[in-house]
PDB file of C-alpha atoms and ligand atoms in Angstrom:
ATOM      1  CA  UNK A 185      35.741 -23.952   3.238  1.00  0.00           C
ATOM      2  CA  UNK A 186      35.617 -21.112   0.726  1.00  0.00           C
ATOM      3  CA  UNK A 187      32.976 -18.638   1.262  1.00  0.00           C
ATOM      4  CA  UNK A 188      30.899 -17.361  -1.404  1.00  0.00           C
ATOM      5  CA  UNK A 189      32.278 -14.811  -3.735  1.00  0.00           C
ATOM      6  CA  UNK A 190      29.955 -11.653  -4.023  1.00  0.00           C
ATOM      7  CA  UNK A 191      30.158  -9.224  -6.963  1.00  0.00           C
ATOM      8  CA  UNK A 192      28.504  -5.985  -5.749  1.00  0.00           C
ATOM      9  CA  UNK A 193      27.401  -3.122  -7.885  1.00  0.00           C
ATOM     10  CA  UNK A 194      30.029  -0.227  -7.258  1.00  0.00           C
ATOM     11  CA  UNK A 195      28.018   2.353  -8.976  1.00  0.00           C
ATOM     12  CA  UNK A 196      25.122   4.135  -6.952  1.00  0.00           C
ATOM     13  CA  UNK A 197      22.126   5.888  -8.020  1.00  0.00           C
ATOM     14  CA  UNK A 198      19.870   5.106 -10.999  1.00  0.00           C
ATOM     15  CA  UNK A 199      17.008   4.549  -8.513  1.00  0.00           C
ATOM     16  CA  UNK A 200      13.542   4.215 -10.136  1.00  0.00           C
ATOM     17  CA  UNK A 201      12.477   7.980 -10.538  1.00  0.00           C
ATOM     18  CA  UNK A 202       8.725   6.758 -10.694  1.00  0.00           C
ATOM     19  CA  UNK A 203       6.494   3.590 -10.468  1.00  0.00           C
ATOM     20  CA  UNK A 204       2.769   2.921 -11.418  1.00  0.00           C
ATOM     21  CA  UNK A 205       0.526   0.507 -10.230  1.00  0.00           C
ATOM     22  CA  UNK A 206      -1.547  -1.892 -12.200  1.00  0.00           C
ATOM     23  CA  UNK A 207      -4.296   0.873 -12.795  1.00  0.00           C
ATOM     24  CA  UNK A 208      -1.581   3.487 -13.769  1.00  0.00           C
ATOM     25  CA  UNK A 209      -1.683   5.208 -10.523  1.00  0.00           C
ATOM     26  CA  UNK A 210       1.649   6.450  -9.001  1.00  0.00           C
ATOM     27  CA  UNK A 211       3.204   4.442  -6.095  1.00  0.00           C
ATOM     28  CA  UNK A 212       6.644   5.044  -4.297  1.00  0.00           C
ATOM     29  CA  UNK A 213       9.705   3.424  -6.002  1.00  0.00           C
ATOM     30  CA  UNK A 214      11.192   0.983  -3.582  1.00  0.00           C
ATOM     31  CA  UNK A 215      14.242  -0.262  -5.749  1.00  0.00           C
ATOM     32  CA  UNK A 216      16.951   1.622  -4.184  1.00  0.00           C
ATOM     33  CA  UNK A 217      20.822   1.504  -3.192  1.00  0.00           C
ATOM     34  CA  UNK A 218      20.049   0.809   0.241  1.00  0.00           C
ATOM     35  CA  UNK A 219      18.522  -2.568  -0.485  1.00  0.00           C
ATOM     36  CA  UNK A 220      22.190  -3.620  -1.317  1.00  0.00           C
ATOM     37  CA  UNK A 221      23.617  -2.112   1.933  1.00  0.00           C
ATOM     38  CA  UNK A 222      21.317  -4.017   3.958  1.00  0.00           C
ATOM     39  CA  UNK A 223      21.709  -7.377   1.974  1.00  0.00           C
ATOM     40  CA  UNK A 224      25.678  -6.924   2.141  1.00  0.00           C
ATOM     41  CA  UNK A 225      25.169  -6.698   6.072  1.00  0.00           C
ATOM     42  CA  UNK A 226      23.936 -10.219   6.074  1.00  0.00           C
ATOM     43  CA  UNK A 227      26.950 -11.556   4.023  1.00  0.00           C
ATOM     44  CA  UNK A 228      29.784 -11.152   6.435  1.00  0.00           C
ATOM     45  CA  UNK A 229      32.422 -13.475   5.946  1.00  0.00           C
ATOM     46  CA  UNK A 230      31.755 -13.714   2.082  1.00  0.00           C
ATOM     47  CA  UNK A 231      34.596 -12.520  -0.235  1.00  0.00           C
ATOM     48  CA  UNK A 232      33.604  -9.251  -1.894  1.00  0.00           C
ATOM     49  CA  UNK A 233      35.060  -8.489  -5.453  1.00  0.00           C
ATOM     50  CA  UNK A 234      34.353  -5.575  -7.829  1.00  0.00           C
ATOM     51  CA  UNK A 235      33.042  -6.761 -11.018  1.00  0.00           C
ATOM     52  CA  UNK A 236      35.498  -6.181 -13.780  1.00  0.00           C
ATOM     53  CA  UNK A 237      33.974  -6.768 -17.105  1.00  0.00           C
ATOM     54  CA  UNK A 238      35.489  -5.617 -20.478  1.00  0.00           C
ATOM     55  CA  UNK A 239      33.165  -3.343 -22.221  1.00  0.00           C
ATOM     56  CA  UNK A 240      33.463  -5.686 -25.525  1.00  0.00           C
ATOM     57  CA  UNK A 241      32.141  -8.608 -23.456  1.00  0.00           C
ATOM     58  CA  UNK A 242      29.612  -6.718 -21.913  1.00  0.00           C
ATOM     59  CA  UNK A 243      28.276  -5.622 -25.389  1.00  0.00           C
ATOM     60  CA  UNK A 244      28.572  -8.921 -27.076  1.00  0.00           C
ATOM     61  CA  UNK A 245      26.615 -10.663 -24.215  1.00  0.00           C
ATOM     62  CA  UNK A 246      23.980  -8.054 -24.146  1.00  0.00           C
ATOM     63  CA  UNK A 247      23.372  -8.421 -27.854  1.00  0.00           C
ATOM     64  CA  UNK A 248      22.842 -12.102 -27.320  1.00  0.00           C
ATOM     65  CA  UNK A 249      20.053 -11.405 -24.764  1.00  0.00           C
ATOM     66  CA  UNK A 250      18.378  -8.234 -25.992  1.00  0.00           C
ATOM     67  CA  UNK A 251      17.051  -6.398 -29.165  1.00  0.00           C
ATOM     68  CA  UNK A 252      19.628  -4.016 -30.726  1.00  0.00           C
ATOM     69  CA  UNK A 253      16.964  -1.250 -31.108  1.00  0.00           C
ATOM     70  CA  UNK A 254      15.807  -1.614 -27.420  1.00  0.00           C
ATOM     71  CA  UNK A 255      19.550  -1.474 -26.252  1.00  0.00           C
ATOM     72  CA  UNK A 256      19.758   1.754 -28.314  1.00  0.00           C
ATOM     73  CA  UNK A 257      16.452   3.182 -26.810  1.00  0.00           C
ATOM     74  CA  UNK A 258      18.018   2.487 -23.366  1.00  0.00           C
ATOM     75  CA  UNK A 259      20.947   4.263 -23.984  1.00  0.00           C
ATOM     76  CA  UNK A 260      19.588   7.552 -25.015  1.00  0.00           C
ATOM     77  CA  UNK A 261      19.014  10.380 -22.466  1.00  0.00           C
ATOM     78  CA  UNK A 262      15.975  10.114 -20.540  1.00  0.00           C
ATOM     79  CA  UNK A 263      14.353  11.969 -17.812  1.00  0.00           C
ATOM     80  CA  UNK A 264      11.904  10.262 -15.649  1.00  0.00           C
ATOM     81  CA  UNK A 265       9.361   9.381 -18.474  1.00  0.00           C
ATOM     82  CA  UNK A 266       7.239   6.067 -18.821  1.00  0.00           C
ATOM     83  CA  UNK A 267       7.682   4.418 -22.323  1.00  0.00           C
ATOM     84  CA  UNK A 268       4.566   2.298 -23.097  1.00  0.00           C
ATOM     85  CA  UNK A 269       6.084   0.867 -26.420  1.00  0.00           C
ATOM     86  CA  UNK A 270       8.958  -1.194 -24.315  1.00  0.00           C
ATOM     87  CA  UNK A 271       6.708  -3.004 -22.072  1.00  0.00           C
ATOM     88  CA  UNK A 272       5.696  -6.404 -22.414  1.00  0.00           C
ATOM     89  CA  UNK A 273       2.408  -6.801 -24.322  1.00  0.00           C
ATOM     90  CA  UNK A 274      -0.555  -6.911 -21.816  1.00  0.00           C
ATOM     91  CA  UNK A 275       1.550  -5.185 -19.075  1.00  0.00           C
ATOM     92  CA  UNK A 276       0.711  -1.733 -17.914  1.00  0.00           C
ATOM     93  CA  UNK A 277       3.903   0.555 -18.100  1.00  0.00           C
ATOM     94  CA  UNK A 278       5.092   0.866 -14.746  1.00  0.00           C
ATOM     95  CA  UNK A 279       8.839   1.503 -14.814  1.00  0.00           C
ATOM     96  CA  UNK A 280      10.109   4.971 -15.605  1.00  0.00           C
ATOM     97  CA  UNK A 281      13.528   5.777 -16.882  1.00  0.00           C
ATOM     98  CA  UNK A 282      15.833   8.247 -15.277  1.00  0.00           C
ATOM     99  CA  UNK A 283      18.954   9.905 -16.443  1.00  0.00           C
ATOM    100  CA  UNK A 284      21.133   7.047 -14.585  1.00  0.00           C
ATOM    101  CA  UNK A 285      18.739   4.187 -14.992  1.00  0.00           C
ATOM    102  CA  UNK A 286      20.492   2.653 -17.697  1.00  0.00           C
ATOM    103  CA  UNK A 287      24.057   3.078 -16.060  1.00  0.00           C
ATOM    104  CA  UNK A 288      22.776   1.178 -13.111  1.00  0.00           C
ATOM    105  CA  UNK A 289      21.534  -1.415 -15.252  1.00  0.00           C
ATOM    106  CA  UNK A 290      24.727  -1.858 -16.935  1.00  0.00           C
ATOM    107  CA  UNK A 291      26.447  -2.281 -13.555  1.00  0.00           C
ATOM    108  CA  UNK A 292      23.987  -4.881 -12.709  1.00  0.00           C
ATOM    109  CA  UNK A 293      24.669  -6.954 -15.814  1.00  0.00           C
ATOM    110  CA  UNK A 294      28.315  -6.565 -15.159  1.00  0.00           C
ATOM    111  CA  UNK A 295      27.954  -8.117 -11.641  1.00  0.00           C
ATOM    112  CA  UNK A 296      25.979 -11.109 -13.298  1.00  0.00           C
ATOM    113  CA  UNK A 297      28.606 -11.495 -15.938  1.00  0.00           C
ATOM    114  CA  UNK A 298      31.550 -11.481 -13.385  1.00  0.00           C
ATOM    115  CA  UNK A 299      29.585 -13.989 -11.048  1.00  0.00           C
ATOM    116  CA  UNK A 300      28.907 -16.385 -14.054  1.00  0.00           C
ATOM    117  CA  UNK A 301      32.565 -16.014 -15.197  1.00  0.00           C
ATOM    118  CA  UNK A 302      34.165 -16.956 -11.706  1.00  0.00           C
ATOM    119  CA  UNK A 303      31.581 -19.796 -11.578  1.00  0.00           C
ATOM    120  CA  UNK A 304      32.810 -20.933 -14.855  1.00  0.00           C
ATOM    121  CA  UNK A 305      36.446 -21.062 -13.485  1.00  0.00           C
ATOM    122  CA  UNK A 306      35.438 -23.135 -10.563  1.00  0.00           C
ATOM    123  CA  UNK A 307      33.996 -20.988  -7.801  1.00  0.00           C
ATOM    124  CA  UNK A 308      31.506 -23.197  -6.155  1.00  0.00           C
ATOM    125  CA  UNK A 309      29.241 -20.348  -4.992  1.00  0.00           C
ATOM    126  CA  UNK A 310      29.156 -16.823  -6.833  1.00  0.00           C
ATOM    127  CA  UNK A 311      26.552 -14.155  -6.032  1.00  0.00           C
ATOM    128  CA  UNK A 312      25.794 -11.085  -8.145  1.00  0.00           C
ATOM    129  CA  UNK A 313      24.760  -8.328  -5.408  1.00  0.00           C
ATOM    130  CA  UNK A 314      23.086  -6.263  -7.860  1.00  0.00           C
ATOM    131  CA  UNK A 315      20.302  -3.677  -8.765  1.00  0.00           C
ATOM    132  CA  UNK A 316      18.171  -3.002 -10.537  1.00  0.00           C
ATOM    133  CA  UNK A 317      16.746  -6.753 -10.792  1.00  0.00           C
ATOM    134  CA  UNK A 318      16.617  -8.084 -14.260  1.00  0.00           C
ATOM    135  CA  UNK A 319      14.060 -11.089 -14.434  1.00  0.00           C
ATOM    136  CA  UNK A 320      11.032  -8.967 -15.829  1.00  0.00           C
ATOM    137  CA  UNK A 321      13.250  -7.688 -18.759  1.00  0.00           C
ATOM    138  CA  UNK A 322      12.639  -9.500 -21.964  1.00  0.00           C
ATOM    139  CA  UNK A 323      14.244  -9.306 -25.523  1.00  0.00           C
ATOM    140  CA  UNK A 324      12.604  -5.932 -26.288  1.00  0.00           C
ATOM    141  CA  UNK A 325      10.946  -5.041 -22.886  1.00  0.00           C
ATOM    142  CA  UNK A 326      11.336  -3.592 -19.440  1.00  0.00           C
ATOM    143  CA  UNK A 327       9.089  -3.783 -16.501  1.00  0.00           C
ATOM    144  CA  UNK A 328       8.965  -4.402 -12.600  1.00  0.00           C
ATOM    145  CA  UNK A 329      11.979  -2.206 -12.217  1.00  0.00           C
ATOM    146  CA  UNK A 330      14.021  -4.279 -14.804  1.00  0.00           C
ATOM    147  CA  UNK A 331      15.700  -3.099 -17.828  1.00  0.00           C
ATOM    148  CA  UNK A 332      18.229  -5.774 -18.445  1.00  0.00           C
ATOM    149  CA  UNK A 333      18.101  -9.416 -17.813  1.00  0.00           C
ATOM    150  CA  UNK A 334      21.005 -10.178 -15.525  1.00  0.00           C
ATOM    151  CA  UNK A 335      20.224 -13.636 -14.864  1.00  0.00           C
ATOM    152  CA  UNK A 336      19.916 -14.679 -18.714  1.00  0.00           C
ATOM    153  CA  UNK A 337      23.258 -12.917 -19.231  1.00  0.00           C
ATOM    154  CA  UNK A 338      24.689 -15.135 -16.750  1.00  0.00           C
ATOM    155  CA  UNK A 339      23.136 -18.249 -18.361  1.00  0.00           C
ATOM    156  CA  UNK A 340      24.813 -17.141 -21.770  1.00  0.00           C
ATOM    157  CA  UNK A 341      28.225 -16.674 -20.273  1.00  0.00           C
ATOM    158  CA  UNK A 342      28.171 -20.036 -18.390  1.00  0.00           C
ATOM    159  CA  UNK A 343      26.798 -21.750 -21.746  1.00  0.00           C
ATOM    160  CA  UNK A 344      29.716 -20.171 -23.697  1.00  0.00           C
ATOM    161  CA  UNK A 345      32.211 -21.852 -21.102  1.00  0.00           C
ATOM    162  CA  UNK A 346      30.938 -25.162 -21.799  1.00  0.00           C
ATOM    163  CA  UNK A 347      28.489 -25.685 -18.769  1.00  0.00           C
ATOM    164  CA  UNK A 348      25.509 -27.055 -20.755  1.00  0.00           C
ATOM    165  CA  UNK A 349      22.731 -27.308 -19.970  1.00  0.00           C
ATOM    166  CA  UNK A 350      22.124 -24.709 -17.603  1.00  0.00           C
ATOM    167  CA  UNK A 351      19.375 -24.379 -15.053  1.00  0.00           C
ATOM    168  CA  UNK A 352      17.796 -21.024 -14.441  1.00  0.00           C
ATOM    169  CA  UNK A 353      15.545 -21.327 -11.248  1.00  0.00           C
ATOM    170  CA  UNK A 354      13.611 -18.136 -10.399  1.00  0.00           C
ATOM    171  CA  UNK A 355      12.768 -18.189  -6.824  1.00  0.00           C
ATOM    172  CA  UNK A 356      11.451 -14.473  -6.648  1.00  0.00           C
ATOM    173  CA  UNK A 357       7.843 -13.786  -5.391  1.00  0.00           C
ATOM    174  CA  UNK A 358       6.872 -12.653  -8.783  1.00  0.00           C
ATOM    175  CA  UNK A 359       6.970 -14.494 -12.203  1.00  0.00           C
ATOM    176  CA  UNK A 360       9.909 -13.912 -14.229  1.00  0.00           C
ATOM    177  CA  UNK A 361       8.156 -13.063 -17.462  1.00  0.00           C
ATOM    178  CA  UNK A 362      11.314 -11.874 -19.097  1.00  0.00           C
ATOM    179  CA  UNK A 363      13.426 -14.855 -18.314  1.00  0.00           C
ATOM    180  CA  UNK A 364      10.621 -17.307 -19.394  1.00  0.00           C
ATOM    181  CA  UNK A 365      10.655 -15.453 -22.781  1.00  0.00           C
ATOM    182  CA  UNK A 366      14.458 -15.448 -23.315  1.00  0.00           C
ATOM    183  CA  UNK A 367      14.638 -19.011 -22.474  1.00  0.00           C
ATOM    184  CA  UNK A 368      11.721 -20.229 -24.410  1.00  0.00           C
ATOM    185  CA  UNK A 369      12.344 -23.047 -26.649  1.00  0.00           C
ATOM    186  CA  UNK A 370      16.037 -23.492 -25.627  1.00  0.00           C
ATOM    187  CA  UNK A 371      17.341 -26.955 -25.193  1.00  0.00           C
ATOM    188  CA  UNK A 372      20.353 -25.823 -23.346  1.00  0.00           C
ATOM    189  CA  UNK A 373      18.533 -23.900 -20.479  1.00  0.00           C
ATOM    190  CA  UNK A 374      15.875 -25.312 -18.201  1.00  0.00           C
ATOM    191  CA  UNK A 375      13.794 -22.479 -16.923  1.00  0.00           C
ATOM    192  CA  UNK A 376      11.673 -23.090 -13.584  1.00  0.00           C
ATOM    193  CA  UNK A 377       9.842 -20.538 -11.633  1.00  0.00           C
ATOM    194  CA  UNK A 378       8.099 -20.760  -8.034  1.00  0.00           C
ATOM    195  CA  UNK A 379       5.814 -17.762  -7.643  1.00  0.00           C
ATOM    196  CA  UNK A 380       2.812 -16.005  -6.860  1.00  0.00           C
ATOM    197  CA  UNK A 381      -0.281 -16.536  -9.149  1.00  0.00           C
ATOM    198  CA  UNK A 382       0.207 -13.936 -12.022  1.00  0.00           C
ATOM    199  CA  UNK A 383      -3.498 -13.097 -12.211  1.00  0.00           C
ATOM    200  CA  UNK A 384      -3.390 -11.110  -8.820  1.00  0.00           C
ATOM    201  CA  UNK A 385       0.366 -10.201  -8.931  1.00  0.00           C
ATOM    202  CA  UNK A 386       2.928  -8.442 -11.277  1.00  0.00           C
ATOM    203  CA  UNK A 387       3.086  -9.057 -14.267  1.00  0.00           C
ATOM    204  CA  UNK A 388      -0.802  -9.716 -14.190  1.00  0.00           C
ATOM    205  CA  UNK A 389      -0.396 -11.849 -17.456  1.00  0.00           C
ATOM    206  CA  UNK A 390      -0.772 -15.512 -18.126  1.00  0.00           C
ATOM    207  CA  UNK A 391       2.636 -17.324 -17.828  1.00  0.00           C
ATOM    208  CA  UNK A 392       2.538 -18.606 -21.420  1.00  0.00           C
ATOM    209  CA  UNK A 393       5.544 -20.882 -20.549  1.00  0.00           C
ATOM    210  CA  UNK A 394       6.720 -22.956 -23.528  1.00  0.00           C
ATOM    211  CA  UNK A 395       7.226 -26.522 -23.682  1.00  0.00           C
ATOM    212  CA  UNK A 396      10.011 -27.903 -21.239  1.00  0.00           C
ATOM    213  CA  UNK A 397       9.619 -25.102 -18.824  1.00  0.00           C
ATOM    214  CA  UNK A 398       8.251 -25.655 -15.438  1.00  0.00           C
ATOM    215  CA  UNK A 399       6.400 -23.597 -12.765  1.00  0.00           C
ATOM    216  CA  UNK A 400       4.906 -23.785  -9.515  1.00  0.00           C
ATOM    217  CA  UNK A 401       2.407 -21.022  -8.871  1.00  0.00           C
ATOM    218  CA  UNK A 402       0.561 -20.320  -5.597  1.00  0.00           C
ATOM    219  CA  UNK A 403      -2.902 -18.819  -5.448  1.00  0.00           C
ATOM    220  CA  UNK A 404      -2.804 -18.326  -1.795  1.00  0.00           C
ATOM    221  CA  UNK A 405       0.333 -17.823   0.409  1.00  0.00           C
ATOM    222  CA  UNK A 406       2.134 -21.090   0.737  1.00  0.00           C
ATOM    223  CA  UNK A 407       3.377 -22.532   3.946  1.00  0.00           C
ATOM    224  CA  UNK A 408       6.903 -23.005   4.427  1.00  0.00           C
ATOM    225  CA  UNK A 409       6.820 -26.680   3.761  1.00  0.00           C
ATOM    226  CA  UNK A 410       4.710 -26.312   0.504  1.00  0.00           C
ATOM    227  CA  UNK A 411       7.192 -23.640  -0.803  1.00  0.00           C
ATOM    228  CA  UNK A 412      10.258 -25.951  -0.023  1.00  0.00           C
ATOM    229  CA  UNK A 413       8.385 -28.995  -1.468  1.00  0.00           C
ATOM    230  CA  UNK A 414       8.112 -26.996  -4.822  1.00  0.00           C
ATOM    231  CA  UNK A 415      11.819 -26.104  -4.708  1.00  0.00           C
ATOM    232  CA  UNK A 416      12.507 -29.963  -4.345  1.00  0.00           C
ATOM    233  CA  UNK A 417      10.475 -30.652  -7.482  1.00  0.00           C
ATOM    234  CA  UNK A 418      12.211 -28.060  -9.456  1.00  0.00           C
ATOM    235  CA  UNK A 419      15.676 -29.252  -8.447  1.00  0.00           C
ATOM    236  CA  UNK A 420      14.837 -32.772  -8.972  1.00  0.00           C
ATOM    237  CA  UNK A 421      13.798 -31.901 -12.455  1.00  0.00           C
ATOM    238  CA  UNK A 422      17.112 -29.971 -13.104  1.00  0.00           C
ATOM    239  CA  UNK A 423      19.017 -33.092 -11.901  1.00  0.00           C
ATOM    240  CA  UNK A 424      16.968 -35.422 -14.038  1.00  0.00           C
ATOM    241  CA  UNK A 425      17.781 -33.033 -17.133  1.00  0.00           C
ATOM    242  CA  UNK A 426      21.652 -33.397 -16.292  1.00  0.00           C
ATOM    243  CA  UNK A 427      21.980 -29.688 -15.426  1.00  0.00           C
ATOM    244  CA  UNK A 428      25.622 -28.561 -14.801  1.00  0.00           C
ATOM    245  CA  UNK A 429      25.078 -25.349 -12.948  1.00  0.00           C
ATOM    246  CA  UNK A 430      22.232 -23.570 -11.294  1.00  0.00           C
ATOM    247  CA  UNK A 431      21.784 -19.890 -11.755  1.00  0.00           C
ATOM    248  CA  UNK A 432      19.369 -18.727  -9.312  1.00  0.00           C
ATOM    249  CA  UNK A 433      17.120 -15.731  -9.568  1.00  0.00           C
ATOM    250  CA  UNK A 434      17.142 -14.674  -5.931  1.00  0.00           C
ATOM    251  CA  UNK A 435      14.136 -12.761  -4.510  1.00  0.00           C
ATOM    252  CA  UNK A 436      13.828 -11.873  -1.016  1.00  0.00           C
ATOM    253  CA  UNK A 437      10.165 -10.692  -1.587  1.00  0.00           C
ATOM    254  CA  UNK A 438       8.917 -13.864  -0.598  1.00  0.00           C
ATOM    255  CA  UNK A 439       9.024 -13.092   3.024  1.00  0.00           C
ATOM    256  CA  UNK A 440       6.491 -11.698   5.441  1.00  0.00           C
ATOM    257  CA  UNK A 441       6.271  -7.895   5.533  1.00  0.00           C
ATOM    258  CA  UNK A 442       7.931  -7.328   1.998  1.00  0.00           C
ATOM    259  CA  UNK A 443       5.871  -4.268   0.417  1.00  0.00           C
ATOM    260  CA  UNK A 444       5.794  -5.760  -3.111  1.00  0.00           C
ATOM    261  CA  UNK A 445       4.913  -9.314  -1.695  1.00  0.00           C
ATOM    262  CA  UNK A 446       2.312 -10.787   0.179  1.00  0.00           C
ATOM    263  CA  UNK A 447       3.275 -14.048   1.796  1.00  0.00           C
ATOM    264  CA  UNK A 448       4.024 -14.831   5.414  1.00  0.00           C
ATOM    265  CA  UNK A 449       7.341 -17.011   4.925  1.00  0.00           C
ATOM    266  CA  UNK A 450      10.122 -16.206   7.513  1.00  0.00           C
ATOM    267  CA  UNK A 451      13.645 -15.176   6.672  1.00  0.00           C
ATOM    268  CA  UNK A 452      14.938 -18.484   8.046  1.00  0.00           C
ATOM    269  CA  UNK A 453      13.490 -20.184   5.154  1.00  0.00           C
ATOM    270  CA  UNK A 454      16.467 -19.221   3.389  1.00  0.00           C
ATOM    271  CA  UNK A 455      18.602 -21.590   5.377  1.00  0.00           C
ATOM    272  CA  UNK A 456      16.273 -24.350   4.126  1.00  0.00           C
ATOM    273  CA  UNK A 457      16.723 -22.931   0.488  1.00  0.00           C
ATOM    274  CA  UNK A 458      20.713 -22.881   0.881  1.00  0.00           C
ATOM    275  CA  UNK A 459      20.526 -26.335   2.343  1.00  0.00           C
ATOM    276  CA  UNK A 460      18.638 -27.748  -0.601  1.00  0.00           C
ATOM    277  CA  UNK A 461      20.784 -25.834  -3.398  1.00  0.00           C
ATOM    278  CA  UNK A 462      24.033 -27.189  -1.650  1.00  0.00           C
ATOM    279  CA  UNK A 463      22.503 -30.785  -1.646  1.00  0.00           C
ATOM    280  CA  UNK A 464      22.514 -30.723  -5.371  1.00  0.00           C
ATOM    281  CA  UNK A 465      26.273 -30.590  -5.543  1.00  0.00           C
ATOM    282  CA  UNK A 466      26.089 -28.162  -8.424  1.00  0.00           C
ATOM    283  CA  UNK A 467      27.866 -24.996  -8.844  1.00  0.00           C
ATOM    284  CA  UNK A 468      25.762 -22.086  -8.001  1.00  0.00           C
ATOM    285  CA  UNK A 469      25.540 -18.560  -9.593  1.00  0.00           C
ATOM    286  CA  UNK A 470      23.201 -16.252  -7.615  1.00  0.00           C
ATOM    287  CA  UNK A 471      21.673 -13.411  -9.161  1.00  0.00           C
ATOM    288  CA  UNK A 472      19.830 -10.682  -7.110  1.00  0.00           C
ATOM    289  CA  UNK A 473      16.318  -9.954  -8.124  1.00  0.00           C
ATOM    290  CA  UNK A 474      13.717  -8.558  -5.685  1.00  0.00           C
ATOM    291  CA  UNK A 475      13.366  -8.060  -1.870  1.00  0.00           C
ATOM    292  CA  UNK A 476      12.282  -4.632  -0.537  1.00  0.00           C
ATOM    293  CA  UNK A 477      11.557  -5.338   3.095  1.00  0.00           C
ATOM    294  CA  UNK A 478      14.655  -3.292   4.338  1.00  0.00           C
ATOM    295  CA  UNK A 479      14.513  -4.494   8.324  1.00  0.00           C
ATOM    296  CA  UNK A 480      14.940  -8.435   7.073  1.00  0.00           C
ATOM    297  CA  UNK A 481      17.355  -8.262   4.039  1.00  0.00           C
ATOM    298  CA  UNK A 482      20.229  -8.962   6.096  1.00  0.00           C
ATOM    299  CA  UNK A 483      18.675 -11.892   7.756  1.00  0.00           C
ATOM    300  CA  UNK A 484      17.611 -13.239   4.421  1.00  0.00           C
ATOM    301  CA  UNK A 485      21.117 -13.114   3.274  1.00  0.00           C
ATOM    302  CA  UNK A 486      22.655 -14.319   6.270  1.00  0.00           C
ATOM    303  CA  UNK A 487      20.419 -17.493   6.554  1.00  0.00           C
ATOM    304  CA  UNK A 488      20.978 -18.225   2.714  1.00  0.00           C
ATOM    305  CA  UNK A 489      24.907 -18.048   3.084  1.00  0.00           C
ATOM    306  CA  UNK A 490      25.127 -19.961   6.480  1.00  0.00           C
ATOM    307  CA  UNK A 491      25.649 -23.191   4.817  1.00  0.00           C
ATOM    308  CA  UNK A 492      26.139 -22.508   1.110  1.00  0.00           C
ATOM    309  CA  UNK A 493      29.433 -24.226   0.464  1.00  0.00           C
ATOM    310  CA  UNK A 494      29.549 -27.514  -1.401  1.00  0.00           C
ATOM    311  CA  UNK A 495      31.066 -30.314   0.734  1.00  0.00           C
ATOM    312  CA  UNK A 496      34.631 -31.182   0.086  1.00  0.00           C
ATOM    313  CA  UNK A 497      35.592 -27.758  -0.975  1.00  0.00           C
ATOM    314  CA  UNK A 498      38.984 -26.843   0.041  1.00  0.00           C
ATOM    315  CA  UNK A 499      39.759 -24.322   2.761  1.00  0.00           C
TER     316      UNK A 499
HETATM  317 ZN1   ZN B 271       9.798  -9.706  -7.099  1.00  0.00          ZN
END
C-alpha cells in the first residue's frame, strides 16, 4: 500500500505577530511553526516531499483565487500592523501582518498546489502540511490567521487537470467563510462545511451560503456520532453530485482542549474520519487548516492516516 504523500512547508517563521479577539482585545497568537512539528510526528510512515512549484504557476493560480490589489497589498513590507480594509465585511480585524507573514503564506500555497498536482497525477492521498491556514481568506480579505486560500488554490489546480467536479469539504471547527465565498455559484466545485455555529464562534457572521453549498452547523458541542453522521451526509452529497476528488480542509481544532475550539471530541475520531474518506474511493487532497492543542496534534494526524490508503492500491 502506498502511504500518503506529504508536502510540508520548508520555510519557517512568519508566525502571527499579534491577534485580537472579537472585541478587539489582544490575545496570544497560537499559529506557530511548532504545530507542524507536532503534526509531522504523527505522520511516521508517510512519504515526505518538499513542495516544488514554479513561480509562474504560483502566480497564475493565486490570480485565479485572489484580487490583484489584495495580493499587491500583501506583498508590501509589513510590521505587525492590523489592516481593517482587508478583513471580511462585519469581521473585526484580528490578523496582523508581520515582515515574514506573506512569505509563509506563499509557502503554504505552494504546498497545497504541490499536493493537488500530485493528486492529479494519480497519488491516492496527498497532504499539504502547511501553515498559516487558508480557509478564512477570501478574494480580497484575510482573517483568522489566513492570508491566502490554500484549499481553493488546490481546487483550481485539480479542475485544470480535468478532475471535475471537485468537492471541497471543510472539517475545521470554524466556518470557512473565505472558501465559501470563493466557491459560491460554481458548478464545478461542491463546497460543504461542518462547523461550530458562527454566531458564537469565529467568524461571528452569518454563513450566507449560496445555492448548492451545504453546511452542518452545531450550536452545542456535537457527540462523536452526531459529528460523524454530518460527515456521512456531506460525503453522500458529494457522491450524488459525481465529484471526482475530495479536497479536505482539515482542522484538528475540533478536539477537546483546543484553545481556539470548544468541543469535546477525542483525537481518535480522526480514525473514523479517515475510514469514511477512504470508503468514498475518491482521491484525497488534504489541506491543513487549524489545530492548536499541541499535545494532541500528533495523535490526530496518526489516527487520520492509520487507514488512509484506498483499497486495491499497489504496494
Ligand atoms: Zn479553525
